[in-house]
mmCIF file of C-alpha atoms in Angstrom:
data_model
loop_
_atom_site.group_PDB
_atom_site.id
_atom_site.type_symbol
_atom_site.label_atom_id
_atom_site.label_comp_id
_atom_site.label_asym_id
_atom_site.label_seq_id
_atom_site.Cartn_x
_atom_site.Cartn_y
_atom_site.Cartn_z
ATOM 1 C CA UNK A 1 -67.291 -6.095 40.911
ATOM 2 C CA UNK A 2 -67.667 -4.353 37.600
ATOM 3 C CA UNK A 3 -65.448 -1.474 36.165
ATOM 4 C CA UNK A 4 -66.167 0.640 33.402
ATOM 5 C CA UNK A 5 -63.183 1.377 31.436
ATOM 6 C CA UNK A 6 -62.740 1.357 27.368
ATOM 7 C CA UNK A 7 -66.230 1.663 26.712
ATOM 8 C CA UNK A 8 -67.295 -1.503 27.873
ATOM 9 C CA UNK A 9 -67.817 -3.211 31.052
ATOM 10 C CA UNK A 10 -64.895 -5.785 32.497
ATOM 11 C CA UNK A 11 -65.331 -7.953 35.640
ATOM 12 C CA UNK A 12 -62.331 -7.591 38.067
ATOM 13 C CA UNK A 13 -61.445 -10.621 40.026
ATOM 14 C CA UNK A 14 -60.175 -12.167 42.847
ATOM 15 C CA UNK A 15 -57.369 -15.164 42.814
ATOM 16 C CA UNK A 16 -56.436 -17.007 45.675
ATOM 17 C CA UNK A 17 -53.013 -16.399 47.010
ATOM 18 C CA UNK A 18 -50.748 -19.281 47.760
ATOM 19 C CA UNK A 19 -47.658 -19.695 50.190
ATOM 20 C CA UNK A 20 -45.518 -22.702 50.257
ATOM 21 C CA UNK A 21 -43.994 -22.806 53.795
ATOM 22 C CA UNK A 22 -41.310 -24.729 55.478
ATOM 23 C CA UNK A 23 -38.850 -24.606 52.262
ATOM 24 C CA UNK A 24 -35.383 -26.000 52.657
ATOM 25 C CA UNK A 25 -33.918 -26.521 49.191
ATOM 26 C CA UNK A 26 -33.250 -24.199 46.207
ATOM 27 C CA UNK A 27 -34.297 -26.461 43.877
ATOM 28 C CA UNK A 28 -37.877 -26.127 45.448
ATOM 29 C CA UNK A 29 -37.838 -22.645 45.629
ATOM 30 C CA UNK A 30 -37.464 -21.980 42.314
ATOM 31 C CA UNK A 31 -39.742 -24.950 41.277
ATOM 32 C CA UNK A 32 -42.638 -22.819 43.215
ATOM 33 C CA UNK A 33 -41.482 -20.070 41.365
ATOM 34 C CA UNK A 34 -42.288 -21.387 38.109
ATOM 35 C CA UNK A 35 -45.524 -22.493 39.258
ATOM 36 C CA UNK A 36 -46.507 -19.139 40.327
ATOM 37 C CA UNK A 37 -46.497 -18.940 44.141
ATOM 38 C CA UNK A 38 -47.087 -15.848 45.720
ATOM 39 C CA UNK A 39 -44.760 -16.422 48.663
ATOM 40 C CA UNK A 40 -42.298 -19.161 50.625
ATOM 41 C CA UNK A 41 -41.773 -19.882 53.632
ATOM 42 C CA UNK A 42 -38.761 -19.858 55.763
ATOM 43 C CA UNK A 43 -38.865 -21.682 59.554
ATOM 44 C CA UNK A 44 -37.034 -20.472 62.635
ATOM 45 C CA UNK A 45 -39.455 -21.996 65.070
ATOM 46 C CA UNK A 46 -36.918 -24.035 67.348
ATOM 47 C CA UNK A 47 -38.911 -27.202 67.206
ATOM 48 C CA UNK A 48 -39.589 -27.285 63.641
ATOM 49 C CA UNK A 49 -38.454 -30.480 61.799
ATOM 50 C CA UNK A 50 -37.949 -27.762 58.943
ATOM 51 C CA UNK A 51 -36.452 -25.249 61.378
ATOM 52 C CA UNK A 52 -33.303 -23.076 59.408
ATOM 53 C CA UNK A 53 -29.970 -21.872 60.193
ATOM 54 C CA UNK A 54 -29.395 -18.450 59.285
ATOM 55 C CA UNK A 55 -26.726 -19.546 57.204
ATOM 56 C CA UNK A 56 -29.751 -21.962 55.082
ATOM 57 C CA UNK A 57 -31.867 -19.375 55.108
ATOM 58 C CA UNK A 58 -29.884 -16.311 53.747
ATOM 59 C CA UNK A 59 -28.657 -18.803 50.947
ATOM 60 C CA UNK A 60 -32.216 -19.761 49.974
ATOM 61 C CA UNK A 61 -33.101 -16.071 50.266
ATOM 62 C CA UNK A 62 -30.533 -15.148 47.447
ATOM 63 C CA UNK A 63 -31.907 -18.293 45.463
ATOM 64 C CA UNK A 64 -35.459 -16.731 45.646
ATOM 65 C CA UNK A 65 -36.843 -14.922 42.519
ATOM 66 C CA UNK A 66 -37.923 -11.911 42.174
ATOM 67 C CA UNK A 67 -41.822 -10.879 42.921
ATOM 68 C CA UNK A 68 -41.975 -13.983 45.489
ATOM 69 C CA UNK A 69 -42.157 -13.009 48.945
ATOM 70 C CA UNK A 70 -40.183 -14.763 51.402
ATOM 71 C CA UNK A 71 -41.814 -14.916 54.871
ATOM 72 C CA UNK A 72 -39.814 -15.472 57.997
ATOM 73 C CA UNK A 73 -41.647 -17.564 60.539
ATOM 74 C CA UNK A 74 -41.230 -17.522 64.214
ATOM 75 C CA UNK A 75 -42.852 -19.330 67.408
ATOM 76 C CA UNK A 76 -41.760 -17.234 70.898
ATOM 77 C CA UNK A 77 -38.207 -16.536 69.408
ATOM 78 C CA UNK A 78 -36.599 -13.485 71.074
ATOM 79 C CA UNK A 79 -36.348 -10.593 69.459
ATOM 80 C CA UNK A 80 -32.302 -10.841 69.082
ATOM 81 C CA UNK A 81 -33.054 -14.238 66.842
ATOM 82 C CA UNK A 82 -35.537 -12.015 64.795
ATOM 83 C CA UNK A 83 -33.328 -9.018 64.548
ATOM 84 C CA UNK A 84 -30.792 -11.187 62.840
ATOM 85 C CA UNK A 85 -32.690 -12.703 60.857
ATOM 86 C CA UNK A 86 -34.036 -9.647 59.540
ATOM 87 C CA UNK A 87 -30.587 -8.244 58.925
ATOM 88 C CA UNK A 88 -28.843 -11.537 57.382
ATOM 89 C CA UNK A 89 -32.223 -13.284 55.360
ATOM 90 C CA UNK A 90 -33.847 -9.980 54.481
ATOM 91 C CA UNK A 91 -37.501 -11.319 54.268
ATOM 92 C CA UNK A 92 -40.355 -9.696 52.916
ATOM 93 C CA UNK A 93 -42.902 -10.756 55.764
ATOM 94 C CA UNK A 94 -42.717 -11.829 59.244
ATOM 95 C CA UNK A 95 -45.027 -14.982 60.424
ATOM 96 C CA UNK A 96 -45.618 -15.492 64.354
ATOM 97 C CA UNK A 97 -47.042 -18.586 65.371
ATOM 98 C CA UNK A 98 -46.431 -18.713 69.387
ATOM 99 C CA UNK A 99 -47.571 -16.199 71.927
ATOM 100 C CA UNK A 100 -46.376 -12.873 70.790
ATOM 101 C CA UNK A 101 -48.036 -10.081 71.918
ATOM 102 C CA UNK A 102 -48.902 -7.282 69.390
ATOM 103 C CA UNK A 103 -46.881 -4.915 70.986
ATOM 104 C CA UNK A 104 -43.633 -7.867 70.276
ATOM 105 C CA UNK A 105 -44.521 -8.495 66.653
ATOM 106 C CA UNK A 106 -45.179 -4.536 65.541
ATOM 107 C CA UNK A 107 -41.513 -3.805 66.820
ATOM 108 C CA UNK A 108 -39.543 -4.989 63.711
ATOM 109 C CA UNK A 109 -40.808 -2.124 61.012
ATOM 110 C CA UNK A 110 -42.048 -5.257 59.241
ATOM 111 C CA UNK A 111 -45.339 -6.246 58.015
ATOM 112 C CA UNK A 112 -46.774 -9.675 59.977
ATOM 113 C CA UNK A 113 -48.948 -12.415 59.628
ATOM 114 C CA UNK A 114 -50.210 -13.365 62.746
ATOM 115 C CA UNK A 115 -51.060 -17.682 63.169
ATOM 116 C CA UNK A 116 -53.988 -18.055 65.234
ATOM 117 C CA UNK A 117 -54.631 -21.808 66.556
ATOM 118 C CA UNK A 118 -58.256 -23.124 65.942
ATOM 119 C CA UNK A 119 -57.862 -26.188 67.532
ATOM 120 C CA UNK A 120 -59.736 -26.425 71.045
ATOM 121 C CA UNK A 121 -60.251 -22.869 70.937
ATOM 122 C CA UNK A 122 -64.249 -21.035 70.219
ATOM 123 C CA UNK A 123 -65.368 -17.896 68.215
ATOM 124 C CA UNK A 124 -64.639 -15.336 70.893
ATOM 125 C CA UNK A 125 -60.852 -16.865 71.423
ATOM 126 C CA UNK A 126 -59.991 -16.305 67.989
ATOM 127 C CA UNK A 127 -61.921 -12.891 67.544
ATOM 128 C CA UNK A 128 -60.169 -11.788 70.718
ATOM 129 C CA UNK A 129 -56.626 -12.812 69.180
ATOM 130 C CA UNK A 130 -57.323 -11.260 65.908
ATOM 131 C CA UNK A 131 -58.568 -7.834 67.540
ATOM 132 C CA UNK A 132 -55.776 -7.669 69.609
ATOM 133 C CA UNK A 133 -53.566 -7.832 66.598
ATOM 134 C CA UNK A 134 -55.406 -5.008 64.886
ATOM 135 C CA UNK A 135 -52.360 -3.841 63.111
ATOM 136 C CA UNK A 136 -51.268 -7.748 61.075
ATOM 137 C CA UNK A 137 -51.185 -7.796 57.724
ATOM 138 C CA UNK A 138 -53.600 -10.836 57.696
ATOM 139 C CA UNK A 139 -54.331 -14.161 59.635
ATOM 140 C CA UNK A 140 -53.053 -17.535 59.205
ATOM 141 C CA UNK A 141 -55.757 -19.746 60.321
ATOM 142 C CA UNK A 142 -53.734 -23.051 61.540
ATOM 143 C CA UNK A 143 -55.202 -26.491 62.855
ATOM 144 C CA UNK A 144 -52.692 -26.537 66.061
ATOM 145 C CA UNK A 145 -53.762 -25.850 69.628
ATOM 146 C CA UNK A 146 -52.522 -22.585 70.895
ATOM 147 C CA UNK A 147 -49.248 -23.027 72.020
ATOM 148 C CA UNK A 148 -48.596 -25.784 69.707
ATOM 149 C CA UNK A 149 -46.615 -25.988 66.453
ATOM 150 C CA UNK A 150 -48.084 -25.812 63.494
ATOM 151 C CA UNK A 151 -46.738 -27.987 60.318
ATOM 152 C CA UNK A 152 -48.487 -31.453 61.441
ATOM 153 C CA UNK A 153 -50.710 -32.102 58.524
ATOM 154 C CA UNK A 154 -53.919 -31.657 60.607
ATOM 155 C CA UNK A 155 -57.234 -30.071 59.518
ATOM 156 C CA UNK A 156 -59.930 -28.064 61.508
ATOM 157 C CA UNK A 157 -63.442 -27.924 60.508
ATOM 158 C CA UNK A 158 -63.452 -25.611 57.594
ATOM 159 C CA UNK A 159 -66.873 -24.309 58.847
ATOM 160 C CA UNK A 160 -65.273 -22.628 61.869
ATOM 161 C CA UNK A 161 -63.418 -20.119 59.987
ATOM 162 C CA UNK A 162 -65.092 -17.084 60.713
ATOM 163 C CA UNK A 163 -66.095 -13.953 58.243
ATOM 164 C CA UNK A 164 -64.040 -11.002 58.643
ATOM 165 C CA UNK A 165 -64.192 -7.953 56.593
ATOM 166 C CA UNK A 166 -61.387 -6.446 55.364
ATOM 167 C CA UNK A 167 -58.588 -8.542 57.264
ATOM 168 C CA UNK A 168 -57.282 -11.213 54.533
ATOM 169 C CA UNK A 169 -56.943 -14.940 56.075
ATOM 170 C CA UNK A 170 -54.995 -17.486 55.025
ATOM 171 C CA UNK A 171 -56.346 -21.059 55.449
ATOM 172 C CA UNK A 172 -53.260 -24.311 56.795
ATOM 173 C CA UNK A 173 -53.636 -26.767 58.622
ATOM 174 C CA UNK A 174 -54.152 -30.566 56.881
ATOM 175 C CA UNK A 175 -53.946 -28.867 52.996
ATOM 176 C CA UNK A 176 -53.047 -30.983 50.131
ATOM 177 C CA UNK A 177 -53.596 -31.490 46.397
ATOM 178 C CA UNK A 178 -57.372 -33.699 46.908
ATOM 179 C CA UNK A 179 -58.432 -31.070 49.647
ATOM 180 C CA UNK A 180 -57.341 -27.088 48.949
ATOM 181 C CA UNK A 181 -60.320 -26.780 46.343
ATOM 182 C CA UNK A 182 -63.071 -27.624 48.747
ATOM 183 C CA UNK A 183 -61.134 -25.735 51.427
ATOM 184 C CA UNK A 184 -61.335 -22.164 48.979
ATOM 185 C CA UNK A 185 -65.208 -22.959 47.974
ATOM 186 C CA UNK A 186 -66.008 -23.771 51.582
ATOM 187 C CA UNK A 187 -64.068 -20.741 53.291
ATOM 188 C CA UNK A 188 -63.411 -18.095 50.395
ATOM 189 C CA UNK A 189 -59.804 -17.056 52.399
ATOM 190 C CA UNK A 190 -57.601 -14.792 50.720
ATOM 191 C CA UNK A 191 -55.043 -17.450 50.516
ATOM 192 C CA UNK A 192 -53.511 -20.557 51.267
ATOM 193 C CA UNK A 193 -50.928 -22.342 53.134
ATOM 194 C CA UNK A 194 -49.135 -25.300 52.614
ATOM 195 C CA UNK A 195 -46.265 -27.828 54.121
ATOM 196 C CA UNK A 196 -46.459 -31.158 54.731
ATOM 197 C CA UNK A 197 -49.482 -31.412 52.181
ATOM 198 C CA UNK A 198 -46.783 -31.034 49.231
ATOM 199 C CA UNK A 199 -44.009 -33.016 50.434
ATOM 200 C CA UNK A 200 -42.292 -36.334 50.072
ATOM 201 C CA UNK A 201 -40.103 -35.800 53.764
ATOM 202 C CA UNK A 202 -40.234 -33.225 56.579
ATOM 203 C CA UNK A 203 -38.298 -30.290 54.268
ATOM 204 C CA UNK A 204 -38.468 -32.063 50.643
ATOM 205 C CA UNK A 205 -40.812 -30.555 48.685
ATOM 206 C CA UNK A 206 -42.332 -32.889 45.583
ATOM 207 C CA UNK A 207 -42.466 -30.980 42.161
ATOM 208 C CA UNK A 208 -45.699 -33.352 41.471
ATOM 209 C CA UNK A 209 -47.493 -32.504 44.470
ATOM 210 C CA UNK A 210 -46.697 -28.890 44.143
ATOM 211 C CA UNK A 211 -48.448 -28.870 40.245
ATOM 212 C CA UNK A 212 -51.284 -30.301 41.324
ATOM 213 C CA UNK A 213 -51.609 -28.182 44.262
ATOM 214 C CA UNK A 214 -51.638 -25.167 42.133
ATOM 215 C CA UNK A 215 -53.457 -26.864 39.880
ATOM 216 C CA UNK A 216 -56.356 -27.261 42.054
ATOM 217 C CA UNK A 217 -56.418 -23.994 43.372
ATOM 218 C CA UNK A 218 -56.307 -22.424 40.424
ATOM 219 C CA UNK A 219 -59.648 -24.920 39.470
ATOM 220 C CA UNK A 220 -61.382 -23.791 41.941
ATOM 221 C CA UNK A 221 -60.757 -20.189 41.412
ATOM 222 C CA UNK A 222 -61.716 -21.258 37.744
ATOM 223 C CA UNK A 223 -65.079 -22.722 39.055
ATOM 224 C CA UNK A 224 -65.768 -19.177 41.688
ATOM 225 C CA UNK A 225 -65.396 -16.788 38.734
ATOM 226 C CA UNK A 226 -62.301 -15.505 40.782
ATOM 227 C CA UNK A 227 -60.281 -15.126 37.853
ATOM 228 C CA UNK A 228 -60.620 -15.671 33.644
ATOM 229 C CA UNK A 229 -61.298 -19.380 32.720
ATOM 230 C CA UNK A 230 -58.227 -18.511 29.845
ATOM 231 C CA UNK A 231 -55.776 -17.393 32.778
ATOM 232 C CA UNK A 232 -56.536 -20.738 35.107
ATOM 233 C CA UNK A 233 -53.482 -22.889 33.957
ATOM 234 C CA UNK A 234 -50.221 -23.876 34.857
ATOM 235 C CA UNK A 235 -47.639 -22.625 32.404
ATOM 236 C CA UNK A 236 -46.430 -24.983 29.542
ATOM 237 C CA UNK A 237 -42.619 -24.867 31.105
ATOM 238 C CA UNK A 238 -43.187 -26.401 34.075
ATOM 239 C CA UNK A 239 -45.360 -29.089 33.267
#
């Protein structure tokens, strides 16, 4: 899209946001600051490997940065576990991943991502899910099964993702450094979402595999004209 402004034309783009979900350390959350995430992700999903006390999580709240989101993610936890969390982790976002109806999810005064399973399930399935949630911030397009967990380091086909205007969708499921470039040419989501793709344990994050993560989204944004060629690197201090 071009803008007029200054007496000459400038092209506005796009970028590709990224989450890194399933954080349990400080250290990594500040490492993925420095990189230039967009958000993290904290787990409360009871059969997580990566699931947090609320005790974990409010400390790696205070240890986030500001401008990073911190997303609090869920899978069919009552709403007493989210109410505390809300009060004691203070997160920016909520993330549902189980069988929450919309009516459960808009209840918290918070905006939500809503996780929609593509494995096993067809093009009406997931338009019916997403329609039903008409009110979600955006879509998190996961490999798992509906009723599943999410966080196994499993792909979909890329080509199922469908084309929705105006509802941002983030693409997880099986991401990792070799991979998230073809995923964002292939799909064009709004963002990303990676675990398991960027770490050395269940939990541990690995400062290499989180560089060239970025690294590679950023090249591909590079290579879509989503953002100035001068702007695609990795700042000097983290490398």
């Amino acid at each position: 899209m071009w803008i007029a402004g200054g007496g000459c034309l400038v092209i506005a783009q796009r970028r590709t946001r990224v989450k890194f979900c399933g954080m349990t350390r400080a250290d990594d959350i500040r490492e993925a600051a420095l990189l230039g995430v967009d958000a993290v992700g904290l787990v409360f999903a009871e059969r997580s490997r990566r699931r947090l006390t609320i005790e974990q999580a409010a400390a790696l709240r205070d240890a986030t940065p500001p401008l990073v989101d911190v997303v609090a993610l869920f899978m069919d936890n009552s709403a007493e576990q989210v109410r505390e969390v809300i009060a004691r982790v203070r997160p920016s976002l909520l993330q549902f991943h189980g069988s929450e109806p919309p009516a459960f999810c808009e209840q918290f005064g918070l905006p939500y991502l809503k996780a929609v399973g593509m494995g096993g399930q067809g093009v009406a399935e997931v338009a019916a899910v997403i329609e039903a949630h008409r009110h979600a911030a955006g879509f998190l397009l996961d490999s798992h099964a509906p009723g599943a967990a999410g966080g196994t380091g499993e792909r979909f086909d890329w080509a199922d993702v469908p084309i929705i205007e105006g509802r941002p969708l983030l693409l997880a499921g099986g991401l990792a450094p070799d991979n998230v470039a073809t995923a964002i040419r292939m799909t064009h989501v709004w963002g990303v979402d990676v675990s398991s793709g960027i770490e050395s344990a269940p939990g541990q994050k690995d400062a290499g595999l989180m560089l060239r993560f970025i690294e590679a989204v950023l090249a591909a944004d590079a290579d879509q004209g989503r953002r100035p060629d001068d702007s695609a690197t990795v700042p000097d201090r983290v490398r």
